[in-house]
PDB file of C-alpha atoms in Angstrom:
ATOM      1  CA  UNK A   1       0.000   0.000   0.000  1.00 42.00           C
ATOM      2  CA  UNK A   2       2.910   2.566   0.667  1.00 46.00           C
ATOM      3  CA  UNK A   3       5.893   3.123  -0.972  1.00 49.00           C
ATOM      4  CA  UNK A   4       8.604   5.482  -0.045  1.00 50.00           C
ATOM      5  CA  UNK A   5      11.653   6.533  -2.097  1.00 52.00           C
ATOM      6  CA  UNK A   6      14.631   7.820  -1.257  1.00 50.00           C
ATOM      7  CA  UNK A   7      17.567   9.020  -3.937  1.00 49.00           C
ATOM      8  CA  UNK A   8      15.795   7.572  -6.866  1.00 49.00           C
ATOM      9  CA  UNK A   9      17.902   5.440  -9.057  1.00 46.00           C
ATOM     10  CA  UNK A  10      18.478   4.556 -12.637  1.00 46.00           C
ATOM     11  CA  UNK A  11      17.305   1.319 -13.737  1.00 50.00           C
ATOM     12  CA  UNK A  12      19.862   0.318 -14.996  1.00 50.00           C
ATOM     13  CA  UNK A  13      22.788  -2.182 -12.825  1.00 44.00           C
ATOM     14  CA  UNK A  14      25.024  -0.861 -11.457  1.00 46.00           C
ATOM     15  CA  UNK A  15      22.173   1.587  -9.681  1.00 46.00           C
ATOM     16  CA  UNK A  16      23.121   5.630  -9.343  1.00 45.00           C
ATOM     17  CA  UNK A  17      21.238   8.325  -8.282  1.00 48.00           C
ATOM     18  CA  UNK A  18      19.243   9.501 -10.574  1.00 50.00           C
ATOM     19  CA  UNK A  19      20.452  13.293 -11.729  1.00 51.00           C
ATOM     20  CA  UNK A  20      17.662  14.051 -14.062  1.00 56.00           C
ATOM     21  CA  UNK A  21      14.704  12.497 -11.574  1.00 59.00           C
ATOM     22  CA  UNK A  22      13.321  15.999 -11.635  1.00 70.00           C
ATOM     23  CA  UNK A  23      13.661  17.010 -15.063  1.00 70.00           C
ATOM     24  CA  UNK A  24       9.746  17.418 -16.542  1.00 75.00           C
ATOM     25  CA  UNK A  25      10.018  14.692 -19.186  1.00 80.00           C
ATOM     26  CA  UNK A  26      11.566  11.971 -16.204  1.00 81.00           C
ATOM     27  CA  UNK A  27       8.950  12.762 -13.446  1.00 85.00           C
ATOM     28  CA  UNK A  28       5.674  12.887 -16.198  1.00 85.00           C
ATOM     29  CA  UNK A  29       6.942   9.540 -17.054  1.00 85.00           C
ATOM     30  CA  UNK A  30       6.976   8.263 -13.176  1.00 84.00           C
ATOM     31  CA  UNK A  31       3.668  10.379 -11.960  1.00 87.00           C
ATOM     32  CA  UNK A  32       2.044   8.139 -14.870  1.00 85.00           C
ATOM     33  CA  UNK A  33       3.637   5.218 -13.728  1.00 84.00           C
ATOM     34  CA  UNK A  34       1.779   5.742 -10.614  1.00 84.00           C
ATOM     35  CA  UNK A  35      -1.511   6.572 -11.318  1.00 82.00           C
ATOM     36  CA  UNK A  36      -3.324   4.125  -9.482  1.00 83.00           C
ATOM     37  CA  UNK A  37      -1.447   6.264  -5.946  1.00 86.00           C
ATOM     38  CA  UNK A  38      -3.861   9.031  -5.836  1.00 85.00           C
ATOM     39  CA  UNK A  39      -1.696  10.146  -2.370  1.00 87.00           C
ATOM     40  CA  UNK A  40       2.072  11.107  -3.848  1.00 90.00           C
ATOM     41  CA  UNK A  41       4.183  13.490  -2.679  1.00 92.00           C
ATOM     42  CA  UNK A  42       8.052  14.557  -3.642  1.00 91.00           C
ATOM     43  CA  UNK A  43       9.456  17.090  -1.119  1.00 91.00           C
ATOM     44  CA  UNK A  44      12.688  17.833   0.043  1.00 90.00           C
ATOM     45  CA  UNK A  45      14.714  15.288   1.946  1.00 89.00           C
ATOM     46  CA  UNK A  46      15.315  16.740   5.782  1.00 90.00           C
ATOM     47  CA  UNK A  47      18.595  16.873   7.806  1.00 89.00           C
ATOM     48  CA  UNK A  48      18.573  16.200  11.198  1.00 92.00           C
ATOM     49  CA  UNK A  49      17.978  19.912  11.889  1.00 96.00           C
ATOM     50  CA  UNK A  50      14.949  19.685   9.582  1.00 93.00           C
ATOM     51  CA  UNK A  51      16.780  21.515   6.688  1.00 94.00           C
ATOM     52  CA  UNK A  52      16.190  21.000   3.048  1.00 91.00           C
ATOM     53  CA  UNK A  53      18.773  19.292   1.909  1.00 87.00           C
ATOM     54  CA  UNK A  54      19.561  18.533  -1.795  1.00 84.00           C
ATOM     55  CA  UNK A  55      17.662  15.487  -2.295  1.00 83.00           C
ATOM     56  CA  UNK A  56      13.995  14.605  -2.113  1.00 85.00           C
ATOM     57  CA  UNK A  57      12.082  11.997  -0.723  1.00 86.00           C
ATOM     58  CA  UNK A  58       9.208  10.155  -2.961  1.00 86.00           C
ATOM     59  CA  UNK A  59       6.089   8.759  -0.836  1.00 88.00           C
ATOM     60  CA  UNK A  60       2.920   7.465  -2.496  1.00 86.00           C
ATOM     61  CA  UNK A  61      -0.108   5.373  -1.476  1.00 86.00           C
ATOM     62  CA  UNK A  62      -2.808   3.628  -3.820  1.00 85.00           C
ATOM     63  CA  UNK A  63      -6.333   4.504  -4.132  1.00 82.00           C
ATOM     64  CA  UNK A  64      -7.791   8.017  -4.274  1.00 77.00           C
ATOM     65  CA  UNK A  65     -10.681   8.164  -1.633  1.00 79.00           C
ATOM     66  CA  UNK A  66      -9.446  11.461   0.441  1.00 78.00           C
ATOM     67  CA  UNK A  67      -7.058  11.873  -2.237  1.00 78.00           C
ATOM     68  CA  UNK A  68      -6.773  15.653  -3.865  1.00 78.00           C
ATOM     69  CA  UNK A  69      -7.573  13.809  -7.204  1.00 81.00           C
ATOM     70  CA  UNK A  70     -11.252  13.094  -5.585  1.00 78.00           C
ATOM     71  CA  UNK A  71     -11.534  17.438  -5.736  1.00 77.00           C
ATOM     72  CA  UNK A  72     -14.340  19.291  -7.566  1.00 83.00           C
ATOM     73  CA  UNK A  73     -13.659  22.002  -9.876  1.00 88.00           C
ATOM     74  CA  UNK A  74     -12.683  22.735 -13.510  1.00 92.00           C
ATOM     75  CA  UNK A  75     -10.326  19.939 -14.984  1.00 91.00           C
ATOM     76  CA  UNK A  76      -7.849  23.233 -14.505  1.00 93.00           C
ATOM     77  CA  UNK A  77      -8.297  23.744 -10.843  1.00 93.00           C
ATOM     78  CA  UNK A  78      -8.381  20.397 -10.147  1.00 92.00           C
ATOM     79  CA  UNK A  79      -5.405  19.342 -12.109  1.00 93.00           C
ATOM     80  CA  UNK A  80      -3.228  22.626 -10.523  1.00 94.00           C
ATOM     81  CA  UNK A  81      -4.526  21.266  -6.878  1.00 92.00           C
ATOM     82  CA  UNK A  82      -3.355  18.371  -7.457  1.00 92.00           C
ATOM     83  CA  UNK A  83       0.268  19.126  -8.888  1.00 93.00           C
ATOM     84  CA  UNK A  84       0.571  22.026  -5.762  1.00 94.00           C
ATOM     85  CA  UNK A  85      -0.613  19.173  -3.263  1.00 93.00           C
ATOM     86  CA  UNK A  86       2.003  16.521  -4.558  1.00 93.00           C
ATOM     87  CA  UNK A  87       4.981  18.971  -5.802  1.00 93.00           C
ATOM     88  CA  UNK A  88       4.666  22.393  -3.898  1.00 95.00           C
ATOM     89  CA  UNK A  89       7.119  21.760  -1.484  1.00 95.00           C
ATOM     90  CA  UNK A  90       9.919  21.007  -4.189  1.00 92.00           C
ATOM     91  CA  UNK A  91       9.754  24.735  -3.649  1.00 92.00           C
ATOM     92  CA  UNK A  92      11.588  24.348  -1.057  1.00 92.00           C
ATOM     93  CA  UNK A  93      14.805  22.788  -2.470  1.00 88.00           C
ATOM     94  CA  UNK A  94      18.500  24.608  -1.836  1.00 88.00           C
ATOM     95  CA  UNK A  95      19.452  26.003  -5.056  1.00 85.00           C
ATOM     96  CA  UNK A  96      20.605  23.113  -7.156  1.00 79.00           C
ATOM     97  CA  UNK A  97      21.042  24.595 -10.653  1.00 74.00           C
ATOM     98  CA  UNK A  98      17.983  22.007 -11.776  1.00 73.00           C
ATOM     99  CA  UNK A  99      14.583  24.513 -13.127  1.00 69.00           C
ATOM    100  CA  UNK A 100      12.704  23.197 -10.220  1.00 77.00           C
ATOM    101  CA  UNK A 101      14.687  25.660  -7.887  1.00 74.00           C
ATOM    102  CA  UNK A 102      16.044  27.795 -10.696  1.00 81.00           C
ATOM    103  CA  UNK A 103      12.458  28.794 -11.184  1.00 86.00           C
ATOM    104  CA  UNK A 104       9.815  27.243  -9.773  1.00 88.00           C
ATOM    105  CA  UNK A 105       6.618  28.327 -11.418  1.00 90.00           C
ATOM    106  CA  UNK A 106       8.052  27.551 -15.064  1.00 90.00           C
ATOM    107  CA  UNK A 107       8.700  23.758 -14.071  1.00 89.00           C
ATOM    108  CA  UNK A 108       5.626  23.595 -12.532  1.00 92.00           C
ATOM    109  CA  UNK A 109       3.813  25.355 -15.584  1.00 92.00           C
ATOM    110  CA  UNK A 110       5.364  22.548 -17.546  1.00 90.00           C
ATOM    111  CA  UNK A 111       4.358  19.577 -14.955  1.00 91.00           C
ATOM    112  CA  UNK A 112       0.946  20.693 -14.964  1.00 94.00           C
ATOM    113  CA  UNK A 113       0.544  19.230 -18.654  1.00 92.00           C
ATOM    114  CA  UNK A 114       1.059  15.921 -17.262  1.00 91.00           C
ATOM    115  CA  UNK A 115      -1.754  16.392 -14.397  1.00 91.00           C
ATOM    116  CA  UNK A 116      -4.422  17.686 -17.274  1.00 93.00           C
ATOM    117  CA  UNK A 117      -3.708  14.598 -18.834  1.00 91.00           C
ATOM    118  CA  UNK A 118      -3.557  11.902 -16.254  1.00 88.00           C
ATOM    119  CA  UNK A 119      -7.280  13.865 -14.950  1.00 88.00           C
ATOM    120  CA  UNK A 120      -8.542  13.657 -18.297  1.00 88.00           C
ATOM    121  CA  UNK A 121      -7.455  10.162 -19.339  1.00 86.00           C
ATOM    122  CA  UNK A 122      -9.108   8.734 -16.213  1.00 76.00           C
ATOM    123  CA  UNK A 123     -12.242  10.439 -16.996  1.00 64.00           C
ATOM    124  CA  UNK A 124     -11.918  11.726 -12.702  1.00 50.00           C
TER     125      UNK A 124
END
């Protein structure tokens, strides 16, 4: 029912963290992925402290009752809800020359695509 991520890795053996795991194209694919985990949330990794550090932490959890998919709206609302729900606090990140921190809004602009997708493919 849960699964948590931390430092996602390439596929491929031997594994490696994952450099690109935030770039649009890379997390679209992996939101799709898990579609049927209508609770998902990327944010940043903590220290000890409870600083952001420079590496996030991936949690997700099947089914969608109480989910922010389950919202009311315009396809437009819902799907921006939904992305600010599961990705807002990537605005958090340390500066890590990646767009997400570079510029928040534009990466998020981009991500929302996938969401208006994933909403209308499911017919939700």
């Amino acid at each position: 029912e849960f699964i948590r991520l931390v430092n996602p890795v390439h596929h491929s053996f031997p594994a490696g963290s994952c450099s690109s795991f935030l770039v649009t194209d890379e997390l679209a694919q992996l939101r799709t992925r898990f579609a049927a985990f209508g609770h998902f949330v990327i944010s940043p990794s903590l220290d000890a402290v409870g600083q952001p550090l420079k590496a996030v932490d991936v949690t997700a959890r099947r089914g969608h009752e109480g989910s922010p998919w389950a919202a009311t709206g315009t396809v437009e609302e819902r799907a921006a809800a939904v992305l600010e729900r599961e990705l807002g606090q990537l605005r958090n990140l340390p500066p890590c020359s990646i767009l997400v921190t570079d510029n928040f809004e534009d990466w998020s602009g981009r991500m929302l695509k996938t969401y208006l997708r994933m909403i209308l493919t499911a017919g939700r």
